[in-house]
mmCIF file of C-alpha atoms and ligand atoms in Angstrom:
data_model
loop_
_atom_site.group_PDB
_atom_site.id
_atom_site.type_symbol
_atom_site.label_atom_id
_atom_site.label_comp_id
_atom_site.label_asym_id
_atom_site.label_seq_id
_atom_site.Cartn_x
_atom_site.Cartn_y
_atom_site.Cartn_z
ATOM 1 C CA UNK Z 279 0.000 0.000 0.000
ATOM 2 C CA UNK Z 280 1.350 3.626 -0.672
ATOM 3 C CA UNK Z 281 2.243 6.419 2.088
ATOM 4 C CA UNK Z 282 3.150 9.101 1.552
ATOM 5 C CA UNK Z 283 5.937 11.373 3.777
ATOM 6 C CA UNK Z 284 5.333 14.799 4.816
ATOM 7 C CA UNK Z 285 8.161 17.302 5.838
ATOM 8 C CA UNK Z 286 7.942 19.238 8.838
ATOM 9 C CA UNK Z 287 10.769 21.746 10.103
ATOM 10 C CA UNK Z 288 13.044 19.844 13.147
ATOM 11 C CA UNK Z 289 13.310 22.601 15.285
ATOM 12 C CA UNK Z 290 12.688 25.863 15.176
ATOM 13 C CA UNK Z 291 9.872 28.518 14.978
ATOM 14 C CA UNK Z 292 7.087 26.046 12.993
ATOM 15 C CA UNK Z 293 8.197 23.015 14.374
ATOM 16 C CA UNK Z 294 5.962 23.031 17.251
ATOM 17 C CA UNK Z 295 3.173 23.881 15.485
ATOM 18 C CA UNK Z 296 3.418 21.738 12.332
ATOM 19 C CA UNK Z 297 3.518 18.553 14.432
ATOM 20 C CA UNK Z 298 0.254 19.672 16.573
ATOM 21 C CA UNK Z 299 -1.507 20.448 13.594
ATOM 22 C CA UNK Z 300 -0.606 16.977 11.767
ATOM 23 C CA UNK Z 301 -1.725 15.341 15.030
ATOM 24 C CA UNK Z 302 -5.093 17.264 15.257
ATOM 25 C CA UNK Z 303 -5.716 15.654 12.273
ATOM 26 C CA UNK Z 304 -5.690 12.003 13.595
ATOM 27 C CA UNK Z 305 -2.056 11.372 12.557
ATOM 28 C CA UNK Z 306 -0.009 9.552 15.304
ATOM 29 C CA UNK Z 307 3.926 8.476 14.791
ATOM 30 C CA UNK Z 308 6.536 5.942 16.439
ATOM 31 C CA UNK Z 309 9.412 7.965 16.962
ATOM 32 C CA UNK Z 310 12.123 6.887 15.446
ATOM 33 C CA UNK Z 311 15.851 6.608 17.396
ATOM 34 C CA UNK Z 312 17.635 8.738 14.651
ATOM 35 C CA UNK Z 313 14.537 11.240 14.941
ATOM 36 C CA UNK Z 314 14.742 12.038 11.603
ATOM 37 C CA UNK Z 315 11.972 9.604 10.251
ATOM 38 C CA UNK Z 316 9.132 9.028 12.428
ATOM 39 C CA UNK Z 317 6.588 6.163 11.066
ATOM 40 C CA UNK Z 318 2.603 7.217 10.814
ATOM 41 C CA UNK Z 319 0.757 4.641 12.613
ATOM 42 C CA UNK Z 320 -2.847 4.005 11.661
ATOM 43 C CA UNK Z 321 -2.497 6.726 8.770
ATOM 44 C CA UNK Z 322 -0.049 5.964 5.583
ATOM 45 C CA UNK Z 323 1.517 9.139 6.275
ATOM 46 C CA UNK Z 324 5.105 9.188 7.702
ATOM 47 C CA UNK Z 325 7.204 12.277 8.653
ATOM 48 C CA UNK Z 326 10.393 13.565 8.075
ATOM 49 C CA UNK Z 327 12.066 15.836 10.710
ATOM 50 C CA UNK Z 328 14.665 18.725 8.754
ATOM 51 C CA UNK Z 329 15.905 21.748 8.421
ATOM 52 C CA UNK Z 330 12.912 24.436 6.659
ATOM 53 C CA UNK Z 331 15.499 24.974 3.812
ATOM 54 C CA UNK Z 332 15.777 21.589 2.523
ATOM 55 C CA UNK Z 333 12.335 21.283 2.133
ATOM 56 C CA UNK Z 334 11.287 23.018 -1.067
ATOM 57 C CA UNK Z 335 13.913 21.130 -2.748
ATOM 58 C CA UNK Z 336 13.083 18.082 -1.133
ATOM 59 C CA UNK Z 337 9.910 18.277 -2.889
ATOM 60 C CA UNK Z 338 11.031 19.544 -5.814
ATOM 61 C CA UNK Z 339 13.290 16.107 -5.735
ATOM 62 C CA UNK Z 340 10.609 13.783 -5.171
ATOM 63 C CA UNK Z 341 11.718 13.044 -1.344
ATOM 64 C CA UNK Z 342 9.180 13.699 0.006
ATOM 65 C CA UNK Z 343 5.333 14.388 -1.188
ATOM 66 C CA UNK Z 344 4.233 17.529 1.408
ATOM 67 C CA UNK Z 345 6.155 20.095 3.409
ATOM 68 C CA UNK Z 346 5.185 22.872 5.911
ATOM 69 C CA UNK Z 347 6.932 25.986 5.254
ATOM 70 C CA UNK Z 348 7.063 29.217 5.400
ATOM 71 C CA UNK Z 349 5.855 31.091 2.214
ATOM 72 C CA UNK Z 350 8.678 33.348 2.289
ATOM 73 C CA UNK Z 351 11.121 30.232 1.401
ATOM 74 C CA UNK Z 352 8.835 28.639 -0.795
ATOM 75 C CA UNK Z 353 8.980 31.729 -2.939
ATOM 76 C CA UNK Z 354 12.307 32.105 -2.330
ATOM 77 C CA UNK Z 355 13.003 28.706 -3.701
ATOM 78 C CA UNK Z 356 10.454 29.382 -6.821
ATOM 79 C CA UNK Z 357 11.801 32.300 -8.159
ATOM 80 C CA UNK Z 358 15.712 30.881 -8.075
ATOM 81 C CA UNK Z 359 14.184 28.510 -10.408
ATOM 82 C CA UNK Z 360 12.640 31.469 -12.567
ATOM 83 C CA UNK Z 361 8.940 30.718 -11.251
ATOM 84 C CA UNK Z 362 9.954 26.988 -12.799
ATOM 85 C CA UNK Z 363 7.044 25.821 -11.057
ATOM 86 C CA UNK Z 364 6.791 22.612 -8.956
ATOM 87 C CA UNK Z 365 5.961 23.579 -5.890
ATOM 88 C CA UNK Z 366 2.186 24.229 -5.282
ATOM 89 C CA UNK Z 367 0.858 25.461 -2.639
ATOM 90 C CA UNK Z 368 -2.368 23.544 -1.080
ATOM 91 C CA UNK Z 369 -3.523 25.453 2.279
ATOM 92 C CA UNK Z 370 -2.135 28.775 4.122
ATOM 93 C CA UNK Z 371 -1.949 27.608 7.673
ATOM 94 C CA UNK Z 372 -2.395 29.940 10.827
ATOM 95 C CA UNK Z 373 0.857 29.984 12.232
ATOM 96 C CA UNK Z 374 4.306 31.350 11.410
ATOM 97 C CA UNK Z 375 3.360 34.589 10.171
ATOM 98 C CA UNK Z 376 5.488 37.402 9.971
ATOM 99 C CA UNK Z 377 6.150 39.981 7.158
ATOM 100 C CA UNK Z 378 9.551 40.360 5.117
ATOM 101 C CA UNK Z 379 10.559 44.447 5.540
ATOM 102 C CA UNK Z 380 12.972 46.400 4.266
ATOM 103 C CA UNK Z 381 14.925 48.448 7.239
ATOM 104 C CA UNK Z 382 17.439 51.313 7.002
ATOM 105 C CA UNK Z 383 19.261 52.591 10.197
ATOM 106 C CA UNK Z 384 17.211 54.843 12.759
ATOM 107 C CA UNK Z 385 19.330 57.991 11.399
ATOM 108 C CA UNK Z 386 18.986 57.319 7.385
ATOM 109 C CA UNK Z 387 16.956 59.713 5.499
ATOM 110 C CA UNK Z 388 15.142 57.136 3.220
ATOM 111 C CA UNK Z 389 11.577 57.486 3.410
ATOM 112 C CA UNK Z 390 10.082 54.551 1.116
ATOM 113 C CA UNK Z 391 11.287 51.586 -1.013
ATOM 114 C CA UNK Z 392 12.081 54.345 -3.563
ATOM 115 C CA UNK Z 393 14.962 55.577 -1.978
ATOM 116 C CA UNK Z 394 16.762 52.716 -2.179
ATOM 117 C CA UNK Z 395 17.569 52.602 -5.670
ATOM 118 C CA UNK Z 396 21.159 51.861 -5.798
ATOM 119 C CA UNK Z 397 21.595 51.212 -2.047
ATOM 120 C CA UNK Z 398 23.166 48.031 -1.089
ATOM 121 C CA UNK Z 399 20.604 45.637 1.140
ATOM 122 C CA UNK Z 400 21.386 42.921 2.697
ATOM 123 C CA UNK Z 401 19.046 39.924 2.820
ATOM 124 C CA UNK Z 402 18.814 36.296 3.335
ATOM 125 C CA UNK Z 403 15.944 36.388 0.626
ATOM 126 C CA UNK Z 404 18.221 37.492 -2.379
ATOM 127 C CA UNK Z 405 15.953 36.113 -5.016
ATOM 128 C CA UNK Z 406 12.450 37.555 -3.156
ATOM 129 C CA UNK Z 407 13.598 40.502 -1.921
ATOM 130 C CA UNK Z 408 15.578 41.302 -6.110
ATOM 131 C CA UNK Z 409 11.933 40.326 -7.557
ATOM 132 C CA UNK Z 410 9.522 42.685 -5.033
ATOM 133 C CA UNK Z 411 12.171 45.926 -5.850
ATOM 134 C CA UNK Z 412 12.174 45.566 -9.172
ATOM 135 C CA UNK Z 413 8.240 45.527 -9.074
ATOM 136 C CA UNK Z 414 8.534 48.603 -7.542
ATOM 137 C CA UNK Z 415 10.839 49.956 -10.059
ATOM 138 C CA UNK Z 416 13.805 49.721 -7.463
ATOM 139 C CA UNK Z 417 17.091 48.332 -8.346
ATOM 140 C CA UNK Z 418 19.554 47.541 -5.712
ATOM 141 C CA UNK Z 419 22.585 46.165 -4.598
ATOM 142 C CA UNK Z 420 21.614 42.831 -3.192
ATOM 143 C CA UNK Z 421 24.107 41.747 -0.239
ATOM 144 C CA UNK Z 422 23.476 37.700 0.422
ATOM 145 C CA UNK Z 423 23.609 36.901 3.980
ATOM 146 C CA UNK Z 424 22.921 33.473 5.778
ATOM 147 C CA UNK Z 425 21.967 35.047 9.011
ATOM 148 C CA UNK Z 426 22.692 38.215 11.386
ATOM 149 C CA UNK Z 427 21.424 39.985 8.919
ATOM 150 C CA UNK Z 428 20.640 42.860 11.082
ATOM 151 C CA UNK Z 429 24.046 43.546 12.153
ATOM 152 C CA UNK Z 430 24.754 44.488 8.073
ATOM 153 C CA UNK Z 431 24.752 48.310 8.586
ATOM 154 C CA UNK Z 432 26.455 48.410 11.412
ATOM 155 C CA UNK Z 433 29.598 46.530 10.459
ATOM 156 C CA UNK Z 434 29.244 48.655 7.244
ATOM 157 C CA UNK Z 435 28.486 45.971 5.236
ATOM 158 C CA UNK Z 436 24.986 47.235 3.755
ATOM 159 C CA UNK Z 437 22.883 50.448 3.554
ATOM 160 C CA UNK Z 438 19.679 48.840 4.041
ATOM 161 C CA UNK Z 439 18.127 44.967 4.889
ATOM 162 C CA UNK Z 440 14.931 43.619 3.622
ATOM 163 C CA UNK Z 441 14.454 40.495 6.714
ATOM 164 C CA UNK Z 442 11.563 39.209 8.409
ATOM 165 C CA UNK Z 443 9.947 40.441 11.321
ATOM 166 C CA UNK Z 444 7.658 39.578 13.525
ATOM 167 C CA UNK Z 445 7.523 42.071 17.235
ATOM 168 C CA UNK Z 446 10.153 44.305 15.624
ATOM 169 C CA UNK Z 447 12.300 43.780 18.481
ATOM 170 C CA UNK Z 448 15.688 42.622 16.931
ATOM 171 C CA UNK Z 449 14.884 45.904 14.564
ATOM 172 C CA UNK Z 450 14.857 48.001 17.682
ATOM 173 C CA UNK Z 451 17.762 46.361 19.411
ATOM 174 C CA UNK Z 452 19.846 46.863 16.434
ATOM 175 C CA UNK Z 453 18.657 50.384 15.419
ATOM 176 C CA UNK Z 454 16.860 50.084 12.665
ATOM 177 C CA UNK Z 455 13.527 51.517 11.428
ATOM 178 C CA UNK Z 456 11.500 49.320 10.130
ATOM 179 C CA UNK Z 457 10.782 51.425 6.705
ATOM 180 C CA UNK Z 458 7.918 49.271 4.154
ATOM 181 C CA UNK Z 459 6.800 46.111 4.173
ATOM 182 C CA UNK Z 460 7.244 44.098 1.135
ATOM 183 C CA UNK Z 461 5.727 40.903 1.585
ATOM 184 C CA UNK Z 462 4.086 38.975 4.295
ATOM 185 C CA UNK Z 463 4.358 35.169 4.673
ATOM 186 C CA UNK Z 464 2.870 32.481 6.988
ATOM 187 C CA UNK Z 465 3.231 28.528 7.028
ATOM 188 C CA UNK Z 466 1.427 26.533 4.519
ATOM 189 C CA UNK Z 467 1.469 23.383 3.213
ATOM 190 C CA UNK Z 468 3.246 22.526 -0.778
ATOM 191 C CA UNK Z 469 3.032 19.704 -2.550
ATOM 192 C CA UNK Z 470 6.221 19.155 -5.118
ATOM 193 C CA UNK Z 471 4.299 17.667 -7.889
ATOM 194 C CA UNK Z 472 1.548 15.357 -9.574
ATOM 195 C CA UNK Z 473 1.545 12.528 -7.439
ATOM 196 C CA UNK Z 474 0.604 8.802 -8.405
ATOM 197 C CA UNK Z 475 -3.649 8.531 -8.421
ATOM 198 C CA UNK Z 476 -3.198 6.102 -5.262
ATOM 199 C CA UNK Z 477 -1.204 8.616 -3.348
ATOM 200 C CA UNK Z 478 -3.531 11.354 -4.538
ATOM 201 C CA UNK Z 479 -6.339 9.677 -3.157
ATOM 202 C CA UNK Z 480 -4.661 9.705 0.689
ATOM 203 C CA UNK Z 481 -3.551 13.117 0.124
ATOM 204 C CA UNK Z 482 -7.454 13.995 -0.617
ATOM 205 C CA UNK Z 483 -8.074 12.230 2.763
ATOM 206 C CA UNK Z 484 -5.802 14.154 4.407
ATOM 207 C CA UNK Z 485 -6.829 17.527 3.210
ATOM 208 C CA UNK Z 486 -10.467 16.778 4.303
ATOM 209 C CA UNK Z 487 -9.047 16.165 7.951
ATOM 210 C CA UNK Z 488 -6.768 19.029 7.535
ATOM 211 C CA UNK Z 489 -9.538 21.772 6.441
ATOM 212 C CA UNK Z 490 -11.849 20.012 9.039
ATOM 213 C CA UNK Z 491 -9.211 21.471 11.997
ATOM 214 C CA UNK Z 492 -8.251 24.513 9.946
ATOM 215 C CA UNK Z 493 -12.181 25.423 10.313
ATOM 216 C CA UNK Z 494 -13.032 24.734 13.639
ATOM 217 C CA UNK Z 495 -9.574 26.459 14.976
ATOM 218 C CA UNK Z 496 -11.426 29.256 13.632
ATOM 219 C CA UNK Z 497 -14.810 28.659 14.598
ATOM 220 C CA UNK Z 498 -16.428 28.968 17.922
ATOM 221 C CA UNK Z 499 -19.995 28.530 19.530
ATOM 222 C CA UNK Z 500 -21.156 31.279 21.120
ATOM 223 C CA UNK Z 501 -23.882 31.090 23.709
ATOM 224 C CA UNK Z 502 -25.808 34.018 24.996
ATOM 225 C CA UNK Z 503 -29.064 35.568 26.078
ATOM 226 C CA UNK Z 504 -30.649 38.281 23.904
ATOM 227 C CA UNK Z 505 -33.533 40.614 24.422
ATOM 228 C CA UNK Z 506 -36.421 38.789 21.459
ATOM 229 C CA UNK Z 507 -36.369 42.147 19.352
ATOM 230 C CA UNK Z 508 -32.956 41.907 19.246
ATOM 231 C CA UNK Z 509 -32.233 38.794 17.861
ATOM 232 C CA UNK Z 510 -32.150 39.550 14.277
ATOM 233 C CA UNK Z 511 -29.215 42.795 15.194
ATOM 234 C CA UNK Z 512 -27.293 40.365 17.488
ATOM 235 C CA UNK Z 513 -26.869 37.526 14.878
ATOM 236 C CA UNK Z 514 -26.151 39.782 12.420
ATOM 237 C CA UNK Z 515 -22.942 41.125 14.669
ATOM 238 C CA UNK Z 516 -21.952 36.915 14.922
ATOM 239 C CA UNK Z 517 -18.872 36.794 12.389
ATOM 240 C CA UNK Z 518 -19.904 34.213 9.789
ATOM 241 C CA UNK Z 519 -23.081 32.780 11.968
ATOM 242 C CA UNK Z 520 -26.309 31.618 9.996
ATOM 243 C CA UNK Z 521 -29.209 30.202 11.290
ATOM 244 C CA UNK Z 522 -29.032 30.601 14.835
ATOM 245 C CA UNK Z 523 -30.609 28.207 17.334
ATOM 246 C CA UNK Z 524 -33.441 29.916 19.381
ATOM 247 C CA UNK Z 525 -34.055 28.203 22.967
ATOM 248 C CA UNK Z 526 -36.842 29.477 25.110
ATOM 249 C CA UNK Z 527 -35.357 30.820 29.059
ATOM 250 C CA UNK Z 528 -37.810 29.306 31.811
ATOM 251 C CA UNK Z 529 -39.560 32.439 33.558
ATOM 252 C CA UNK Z 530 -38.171 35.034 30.815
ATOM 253 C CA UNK Z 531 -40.788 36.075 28.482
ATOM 254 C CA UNK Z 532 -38.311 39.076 27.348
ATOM 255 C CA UNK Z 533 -35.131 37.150 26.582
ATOM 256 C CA UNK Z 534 -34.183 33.813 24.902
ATOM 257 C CA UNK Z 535 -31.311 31.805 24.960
ATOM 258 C CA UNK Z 536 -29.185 31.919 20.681
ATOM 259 C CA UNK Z 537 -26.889 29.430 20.424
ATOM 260 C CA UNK Z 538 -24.636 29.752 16.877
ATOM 261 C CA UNK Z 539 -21.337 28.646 15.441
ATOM 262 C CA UNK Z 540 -19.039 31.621 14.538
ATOM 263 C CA UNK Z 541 -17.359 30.444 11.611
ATOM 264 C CA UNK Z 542 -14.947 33.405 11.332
ATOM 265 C CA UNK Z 543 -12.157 34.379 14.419
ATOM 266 C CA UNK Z 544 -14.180 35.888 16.465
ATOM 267 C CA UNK Z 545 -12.568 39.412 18.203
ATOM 268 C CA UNK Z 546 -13.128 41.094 21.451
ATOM 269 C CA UNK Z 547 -14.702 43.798 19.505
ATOM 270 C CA UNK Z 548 -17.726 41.529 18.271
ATOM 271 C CA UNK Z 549 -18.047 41.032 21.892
ATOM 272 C CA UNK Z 550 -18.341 44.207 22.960
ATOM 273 C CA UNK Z 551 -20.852 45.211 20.222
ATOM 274 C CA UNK Z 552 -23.021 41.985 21.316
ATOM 275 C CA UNK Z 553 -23.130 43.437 24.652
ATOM 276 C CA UNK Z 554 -23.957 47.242 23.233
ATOM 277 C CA UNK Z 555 -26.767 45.238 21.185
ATOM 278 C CA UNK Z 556 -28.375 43.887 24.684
ATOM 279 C CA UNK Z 557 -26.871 40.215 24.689
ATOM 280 C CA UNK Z 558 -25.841 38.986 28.094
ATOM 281 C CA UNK Z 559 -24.517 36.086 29.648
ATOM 282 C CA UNK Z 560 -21.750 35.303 27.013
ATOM 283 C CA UNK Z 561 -20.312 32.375 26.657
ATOM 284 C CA UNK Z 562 -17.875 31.339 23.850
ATOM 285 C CA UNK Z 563 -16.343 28.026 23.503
ATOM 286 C CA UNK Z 564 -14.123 26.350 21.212
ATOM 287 C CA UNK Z 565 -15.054 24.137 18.573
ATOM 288 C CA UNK Z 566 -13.036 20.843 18.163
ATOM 289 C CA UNK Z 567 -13.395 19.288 14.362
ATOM 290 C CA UNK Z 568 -16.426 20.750 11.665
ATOM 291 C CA UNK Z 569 -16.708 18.645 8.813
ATOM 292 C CA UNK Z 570 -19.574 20.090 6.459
HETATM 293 O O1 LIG X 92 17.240 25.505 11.536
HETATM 294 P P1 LIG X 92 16.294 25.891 10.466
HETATM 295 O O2 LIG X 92 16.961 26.298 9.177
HETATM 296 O O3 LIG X 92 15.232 24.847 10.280
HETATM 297 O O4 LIG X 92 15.484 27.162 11.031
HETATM 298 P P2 LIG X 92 15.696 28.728 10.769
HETATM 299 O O5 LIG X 92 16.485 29.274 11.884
HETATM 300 O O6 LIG X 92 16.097 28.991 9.372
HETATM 301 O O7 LIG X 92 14.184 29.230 10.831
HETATM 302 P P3 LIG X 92 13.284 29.761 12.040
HETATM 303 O O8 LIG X 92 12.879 28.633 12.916
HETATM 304 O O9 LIG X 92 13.881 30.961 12.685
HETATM 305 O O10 LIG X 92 12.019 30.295 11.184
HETATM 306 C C1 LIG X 92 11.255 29.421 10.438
HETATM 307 C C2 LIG X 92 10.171 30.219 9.724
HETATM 308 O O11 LIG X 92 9.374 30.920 10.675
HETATM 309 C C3 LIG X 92 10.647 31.316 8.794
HETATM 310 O O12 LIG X 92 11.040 30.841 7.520
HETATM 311 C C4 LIG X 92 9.415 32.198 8.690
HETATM 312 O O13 LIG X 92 8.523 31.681 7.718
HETATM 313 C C5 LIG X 92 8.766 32.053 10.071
HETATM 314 N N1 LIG X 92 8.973 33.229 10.936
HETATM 315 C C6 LIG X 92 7.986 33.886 11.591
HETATM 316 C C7 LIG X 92 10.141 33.834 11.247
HETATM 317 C C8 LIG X 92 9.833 34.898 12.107
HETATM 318 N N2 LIG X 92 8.489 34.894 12.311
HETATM 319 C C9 LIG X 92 10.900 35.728 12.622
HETATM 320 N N3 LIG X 92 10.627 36.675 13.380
HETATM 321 N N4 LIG X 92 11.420 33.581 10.897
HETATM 322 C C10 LIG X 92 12.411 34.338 11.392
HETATM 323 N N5 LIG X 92 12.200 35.395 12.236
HETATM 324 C C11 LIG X 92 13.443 36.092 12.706
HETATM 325 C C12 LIG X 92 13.901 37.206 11.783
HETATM 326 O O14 LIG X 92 14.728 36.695 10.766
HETATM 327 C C13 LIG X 92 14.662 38.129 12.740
HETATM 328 O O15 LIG X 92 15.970 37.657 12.963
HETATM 329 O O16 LIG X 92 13.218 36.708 13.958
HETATM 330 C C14 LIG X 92 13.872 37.969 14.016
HETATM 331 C C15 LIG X 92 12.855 39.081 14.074
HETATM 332 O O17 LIG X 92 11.882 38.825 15.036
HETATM 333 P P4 LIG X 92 11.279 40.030 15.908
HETATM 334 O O18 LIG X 92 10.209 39.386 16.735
HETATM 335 O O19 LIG X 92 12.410 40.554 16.750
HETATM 336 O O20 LIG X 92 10.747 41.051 14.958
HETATM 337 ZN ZN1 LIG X 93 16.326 27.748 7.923
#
């Protein structure tokens, strides 16, 4: 019977996160001594434990048949191929965002992308970063750095970086302003090519258990008590809700009880404009799996 392997980062910032969402959907794996290749029990699906960069390629090389990665190094990895294709992206996931920004030191003049024409930027996205100027009409200077990029300026090295950030800390720390954002990227999940009708077919399974999770972690059912003649405003302020379900309250002719699933992230502000539209006793909870 086929399997098929998916590629997950080993450690570091979507590590975490990759393996929790493969388990949410069912998947369980012996872990393997060399922790490299851990075996999917119950589900053909095995994993493979690396480092984020290898995984486009490993794709692209038939190694393995999914990856989580960022977007930024898919891209990355796309356009050094001159947009050869192969890598296709199947679902943006909710974790690892961040955006990729070009930053000048805190005392630089530079006031948009613009002003960089000519300056020299240092970047650990050479390809991305070369492709988003020049859409812009900005050529530059592109200095190719592993890591540290931050530190570029400083040491002289660059007059600008284009890097990802997330808080904006490590900007601050090194004195840099933060001066456009060019791109922003989260995790998602690539396939490397057409795979073998079999494998398809498990991959199909997959995605069904996969959107299932992706849904519900942004889904919740609200509970609440609302006034009768404001039930039609109130389910109108629930992000995504439809048909709500009505439940009389014993010894409240005024209010009723509107249960409804949220299918959209639901923010502190659609709380507080519930509460402005008369609903009381709140209660939100988390949904586990939705299938449709
Ligand atoms: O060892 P391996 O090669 O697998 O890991 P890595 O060190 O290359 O990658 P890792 O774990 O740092 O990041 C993996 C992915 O997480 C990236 O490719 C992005 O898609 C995503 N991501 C999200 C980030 C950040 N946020 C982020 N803030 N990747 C890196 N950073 C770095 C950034 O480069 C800068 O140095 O964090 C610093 C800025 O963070 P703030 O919070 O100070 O702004
Ligand atoms: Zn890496």
């Amino acid at each position: 019977m086929s399997r098929i392997r998916v590629a997950i980062q080993k450690s570091g910032r979507l590590s975490d996160k990759s393996l929790s969402l493969l388990q949410r959907c069912g998947l369980e794996f012996a872990r393997s001594k060399d922790k490299l290749f851990w075996y999917g029990q119950d589900f053909p699906v095995d994993l493979l434990l690396v480092r984020d960069d290898d995984i486009p390629r490993m794709l692209l090389d038939g190694v393995c048949e999914l990856g989580i990665v960022g977007q930024n190094i898919a891209e990355e990895v796309m356009l050094e191929r001159n947009g050869g294709s192969g890598l296709q992206e199947l679902r943006k996931l909710r974790f690892g965002g961040c955006r990729l920004s070009l930053a000048v030191p805190e005392d630089s003049s530079a006031s948009s992308a613009a002003d960089l024409n000519g300056a020299r930027i240092a970047t650990s996205y050479p390809a991305l970063t070369t492709h988003l100027l020049s859409e812009q009409g900005v050529s530059a200077k592109i200095v190719e750095l592993a890591g540290s990029v931050e530190i570029a300026p400083g040491l002289g090295t660059a007059d600008a970086i284009a890097d990802l950030v997330s808080t904006g800390t490590t900007l601050r720390a090194n004195h840099l302003r933060e001066l456009e954002v060019i791109y922003r990227s989260t995790a998602a999940l690539y396939t490397g090519g057409q795979l073998s009708a079999d494998k398809q077919a498990l991959l199909d399974r997959l995605l069904l258990r996969l959107d299932g999770v992706l849904h519900a972690e942004a889904s919740k059912y609200v509970m609440l008590h609302a006034p009768r003649e404001a039930v039609q405003t109130i389910t109108e302020l629930l992000p995504g809700a439809e048909e709500p379900t009505l439940l009389t309250l014993d010894g409240n002719q005024e209010k009723v009880a509107l249960h409804a699933v949220c299918r959209e992230t639901l923010f502190w502000e659609h709380l507080e404009a519930l509460k402005a539209a008369g609903a009381s006793a709140i209660l939100v909870m988390p949904v586990e799996k939705m299938l449709a």
